[in-house]
Coordinates of C-alpha atoms in Angstrom, one line a residue:
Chain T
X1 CA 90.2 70.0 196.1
X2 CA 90.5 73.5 195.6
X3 CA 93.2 76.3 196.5
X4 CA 92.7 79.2 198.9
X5 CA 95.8 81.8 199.3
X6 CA 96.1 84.5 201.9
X7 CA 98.4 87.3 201.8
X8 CA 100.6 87.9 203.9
X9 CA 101.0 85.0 206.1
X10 CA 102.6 87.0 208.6
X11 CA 102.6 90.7 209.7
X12 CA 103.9 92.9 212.7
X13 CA 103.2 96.3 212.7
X14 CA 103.0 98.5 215.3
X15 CA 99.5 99.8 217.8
X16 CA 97.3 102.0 216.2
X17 CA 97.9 100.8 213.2
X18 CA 95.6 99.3 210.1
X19 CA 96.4 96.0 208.3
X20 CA 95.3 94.3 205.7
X21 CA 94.7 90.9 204.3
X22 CA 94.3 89.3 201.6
X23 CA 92.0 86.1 201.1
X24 CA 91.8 84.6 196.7
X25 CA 90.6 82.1 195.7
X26 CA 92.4 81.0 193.0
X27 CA 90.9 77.9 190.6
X28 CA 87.0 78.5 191.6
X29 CA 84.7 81.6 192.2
X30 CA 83.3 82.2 195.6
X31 CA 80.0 84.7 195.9
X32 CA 80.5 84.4 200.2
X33 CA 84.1 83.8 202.1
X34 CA 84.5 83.6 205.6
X35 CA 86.7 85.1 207.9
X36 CA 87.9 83.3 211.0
X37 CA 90.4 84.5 214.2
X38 CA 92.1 81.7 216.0
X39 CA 93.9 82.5 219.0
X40 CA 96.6 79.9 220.0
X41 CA 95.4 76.7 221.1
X42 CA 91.9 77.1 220.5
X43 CA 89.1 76.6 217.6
X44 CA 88.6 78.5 214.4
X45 CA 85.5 81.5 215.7
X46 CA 83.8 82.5 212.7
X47 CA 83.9 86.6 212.7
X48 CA 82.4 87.3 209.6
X49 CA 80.5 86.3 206.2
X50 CA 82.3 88.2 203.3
X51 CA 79.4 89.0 200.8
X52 CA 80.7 90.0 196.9
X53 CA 78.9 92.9 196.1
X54 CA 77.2 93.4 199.4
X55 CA 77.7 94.4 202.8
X56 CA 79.6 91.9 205.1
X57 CA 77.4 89.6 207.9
X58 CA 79.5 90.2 211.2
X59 CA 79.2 87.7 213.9
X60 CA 77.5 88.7 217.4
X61 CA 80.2 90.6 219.2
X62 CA 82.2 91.6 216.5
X63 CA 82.9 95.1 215.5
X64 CA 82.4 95.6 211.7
X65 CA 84.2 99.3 212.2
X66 CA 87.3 97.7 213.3
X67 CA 87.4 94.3 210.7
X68 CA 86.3 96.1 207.7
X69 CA 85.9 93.5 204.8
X70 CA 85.4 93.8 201.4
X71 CA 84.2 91.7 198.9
X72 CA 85.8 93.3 195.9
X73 CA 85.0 90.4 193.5
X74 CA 84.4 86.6 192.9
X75 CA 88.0 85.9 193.6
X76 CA 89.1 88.4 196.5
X77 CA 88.1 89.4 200.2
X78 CA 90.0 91.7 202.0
X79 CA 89.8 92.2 205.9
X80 CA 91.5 95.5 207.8
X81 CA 91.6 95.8 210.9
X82 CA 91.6 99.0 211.8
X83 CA 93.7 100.5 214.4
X84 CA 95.4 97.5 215.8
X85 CA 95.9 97.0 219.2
X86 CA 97.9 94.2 221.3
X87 CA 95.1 92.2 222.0
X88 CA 93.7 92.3 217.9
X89 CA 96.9 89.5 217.4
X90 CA 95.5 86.6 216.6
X91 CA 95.9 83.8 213.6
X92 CA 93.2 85.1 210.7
X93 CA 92.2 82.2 208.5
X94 CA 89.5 82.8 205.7
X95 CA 87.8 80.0 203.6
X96 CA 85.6 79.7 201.1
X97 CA 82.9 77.2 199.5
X98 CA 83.2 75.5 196.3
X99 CA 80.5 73.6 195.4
X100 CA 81.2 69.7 194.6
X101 CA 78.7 66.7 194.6
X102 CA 75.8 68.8 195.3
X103 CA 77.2 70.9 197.9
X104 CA 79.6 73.2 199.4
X105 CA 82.7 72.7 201.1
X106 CA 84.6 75.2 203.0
X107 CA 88.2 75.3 201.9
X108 CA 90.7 77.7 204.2
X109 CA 93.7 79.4 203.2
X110 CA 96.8 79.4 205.1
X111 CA 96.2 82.1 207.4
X112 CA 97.8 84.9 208.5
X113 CA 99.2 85.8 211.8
X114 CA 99.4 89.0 213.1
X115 CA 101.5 90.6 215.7
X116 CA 100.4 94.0 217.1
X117 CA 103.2 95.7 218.8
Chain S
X1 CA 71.4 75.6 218.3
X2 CA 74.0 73.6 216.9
X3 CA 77.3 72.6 218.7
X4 CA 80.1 70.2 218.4
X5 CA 81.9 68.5 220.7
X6 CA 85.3 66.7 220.5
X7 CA 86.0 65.8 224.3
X8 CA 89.8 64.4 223.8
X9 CA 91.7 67.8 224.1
X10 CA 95.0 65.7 223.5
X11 CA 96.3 62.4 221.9
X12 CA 99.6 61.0 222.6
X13 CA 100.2 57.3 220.7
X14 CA 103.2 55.6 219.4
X15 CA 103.4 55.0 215.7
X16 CA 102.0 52.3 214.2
X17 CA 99.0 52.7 217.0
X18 CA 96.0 52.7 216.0
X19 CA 93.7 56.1 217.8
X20 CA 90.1 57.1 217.4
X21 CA 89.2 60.8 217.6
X22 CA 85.8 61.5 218.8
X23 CA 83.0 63.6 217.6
X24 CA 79.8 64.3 218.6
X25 CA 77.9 66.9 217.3
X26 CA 74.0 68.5 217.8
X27 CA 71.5 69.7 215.8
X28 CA 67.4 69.9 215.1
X29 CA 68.1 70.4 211.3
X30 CA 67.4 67.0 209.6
X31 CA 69.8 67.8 206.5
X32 CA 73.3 68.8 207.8
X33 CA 77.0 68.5 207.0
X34 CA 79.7 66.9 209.1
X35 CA 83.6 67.7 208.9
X36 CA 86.9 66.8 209.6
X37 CA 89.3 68.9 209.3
X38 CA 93.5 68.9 209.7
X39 CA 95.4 71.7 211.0
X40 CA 99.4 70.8 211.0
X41 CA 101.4 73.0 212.9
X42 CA 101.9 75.1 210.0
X43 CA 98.2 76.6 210.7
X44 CA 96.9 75.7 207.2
X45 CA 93.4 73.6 207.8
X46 CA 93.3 70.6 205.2
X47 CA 90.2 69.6 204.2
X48 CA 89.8 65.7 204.8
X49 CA 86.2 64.4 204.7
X50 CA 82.6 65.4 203.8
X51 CA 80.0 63.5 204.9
X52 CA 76.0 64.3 204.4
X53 CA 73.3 63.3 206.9
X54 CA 71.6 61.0 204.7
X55 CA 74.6 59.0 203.8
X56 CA 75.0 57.0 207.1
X57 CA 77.9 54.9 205.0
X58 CA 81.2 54.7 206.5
X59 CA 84.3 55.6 204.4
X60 CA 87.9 54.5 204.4
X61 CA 90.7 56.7 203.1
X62 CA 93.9 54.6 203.4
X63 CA 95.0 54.7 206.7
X64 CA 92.0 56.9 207.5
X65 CA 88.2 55.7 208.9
X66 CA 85.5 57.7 209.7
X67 CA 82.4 56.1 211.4
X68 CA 78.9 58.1 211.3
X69 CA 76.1 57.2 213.5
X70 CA 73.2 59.0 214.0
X71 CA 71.6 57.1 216.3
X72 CA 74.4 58.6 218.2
X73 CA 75.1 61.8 216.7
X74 CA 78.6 60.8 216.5
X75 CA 81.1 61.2 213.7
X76 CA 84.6 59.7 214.7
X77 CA 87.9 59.5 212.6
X78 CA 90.4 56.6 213.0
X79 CA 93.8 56.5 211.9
X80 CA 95.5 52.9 211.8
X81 CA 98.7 52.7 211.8
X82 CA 99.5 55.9 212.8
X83 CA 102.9 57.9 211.8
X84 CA 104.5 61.1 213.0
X85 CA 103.1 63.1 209.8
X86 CA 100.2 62.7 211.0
X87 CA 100.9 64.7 214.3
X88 CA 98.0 67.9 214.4
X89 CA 95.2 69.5 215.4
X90 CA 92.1 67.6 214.1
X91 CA 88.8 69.3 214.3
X92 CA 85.5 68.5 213.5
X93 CA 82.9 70.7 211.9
X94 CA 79.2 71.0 211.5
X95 CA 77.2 72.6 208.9
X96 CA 73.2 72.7 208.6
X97 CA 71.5 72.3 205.4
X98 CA 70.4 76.4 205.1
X99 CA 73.4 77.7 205.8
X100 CA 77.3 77.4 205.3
X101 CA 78.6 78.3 208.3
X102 CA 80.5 75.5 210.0
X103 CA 80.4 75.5 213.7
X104 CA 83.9 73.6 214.7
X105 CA 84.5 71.8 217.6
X106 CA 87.6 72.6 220.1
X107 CA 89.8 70.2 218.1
X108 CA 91.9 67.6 219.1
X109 CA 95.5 67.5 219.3
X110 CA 97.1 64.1 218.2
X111 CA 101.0 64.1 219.1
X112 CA 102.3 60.9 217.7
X113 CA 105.8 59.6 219.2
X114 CA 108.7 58.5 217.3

């Protein structure tokens, strides 16, 4: 297997806002993560690709001003959201591939779940 | 377009049951990935299976079974002899062979009883 942390697993903080997170892989390098919001009771929507070294890939519909991410190096994304409002709480789960057999597979951190007051 | 589809939104057996969860997934690319995935209600997603699209072999894992079919583009997981532990939210995932985005299906919630 492989390990994926995120940091923090929870935060509340209050509207208007900016949090960050935290996603590390911590036995393997990852040159793309993924960042994922899950709101309660449904499936894992894929937001964004986290790129190290190069600009984020946002998902159709999603703002990159608000979830900035950074790709900072082989071992760390970070994703902000900017500004939080009420309706930005949600369950943020990032993963990332480490190759094995021939190909990737996608392993997920813990998540974090946010609370916007 | 790709797209996944796990029609049982929710499970309920007794332990020691046997339950199949059901996946059925689409696709034009002729290499691709299929997933399953656990997510316990702690929220952390465990990885539990890999399969490729040229390995039509079925795998056991213990208590666990996955049966691939491409005839009908179906990838279900069975758990014999189920036990409360294994109370979550299982989903499926697809990934083509360009790319590694998964695409998940809605998940299915298995609620074994004591």
């Amino acid at each position: 297997g492989a390990v994926v942390s995120q940091h923090p697993s929870r935060v509340i903080c209050k509207s208007g806002t900016s949090v960050k997170i935290e996603c590390r892989s911590l036995d393997f390098q990852a040159t793309t993560m993924f960042w994922y919001r899950q709101f309660p009771k449904q499936s894992l929507m894929l937001m964004a690709t986290s790129n190290e070294g190069s600009k984020a890939t946002y998902e159709q519909g999603v703002e990159k001003d608000k979830f900035l991410i950074n790709h900072a190096s082989l071992t760390l994304s970070t994703l902000t959201v900017t500004s939080a409002h009420p309706e930005d709480s949600s369950f943020y789960i990032c993963s990332a591939p480490k190759r094995d057999r021939g190909t990737d597979t996608q392993y997920f951190g813990p998540g974090t779940r946010l609370t916007v007051l | 377009a790709q797209k996944v589809t796990q029609a049982q939104t929710e499970i309920s057996v007794v332990e020691k049951e046997d339950v199949t969860l059901d996946c059925v997934y689409e696709t034009r690319d002729t290499t691709y990935y299929l997933f399953w995935y656990k997510q316990p209600p702690s929220g952390e997603l465990v990885f539990l299976i890999r399969r490729n699209s040229f390995d039509e072999q079925n795998e056991i894992s213990g208590r666990y079974s996955w049966n691939f079919q491409k005839s009908t583009s179906s990838f279900n997981f069975t758990i014999t002899a189920s036990q409360v532990v294994d109370s979550a939210v299982y989903f499926c995932a697809l990934r083509g062979g360009a790319t590694n985005k998964l695409i998940f299906g809605t998940g299915t919630l298995l609620a074994v009883q004591p």
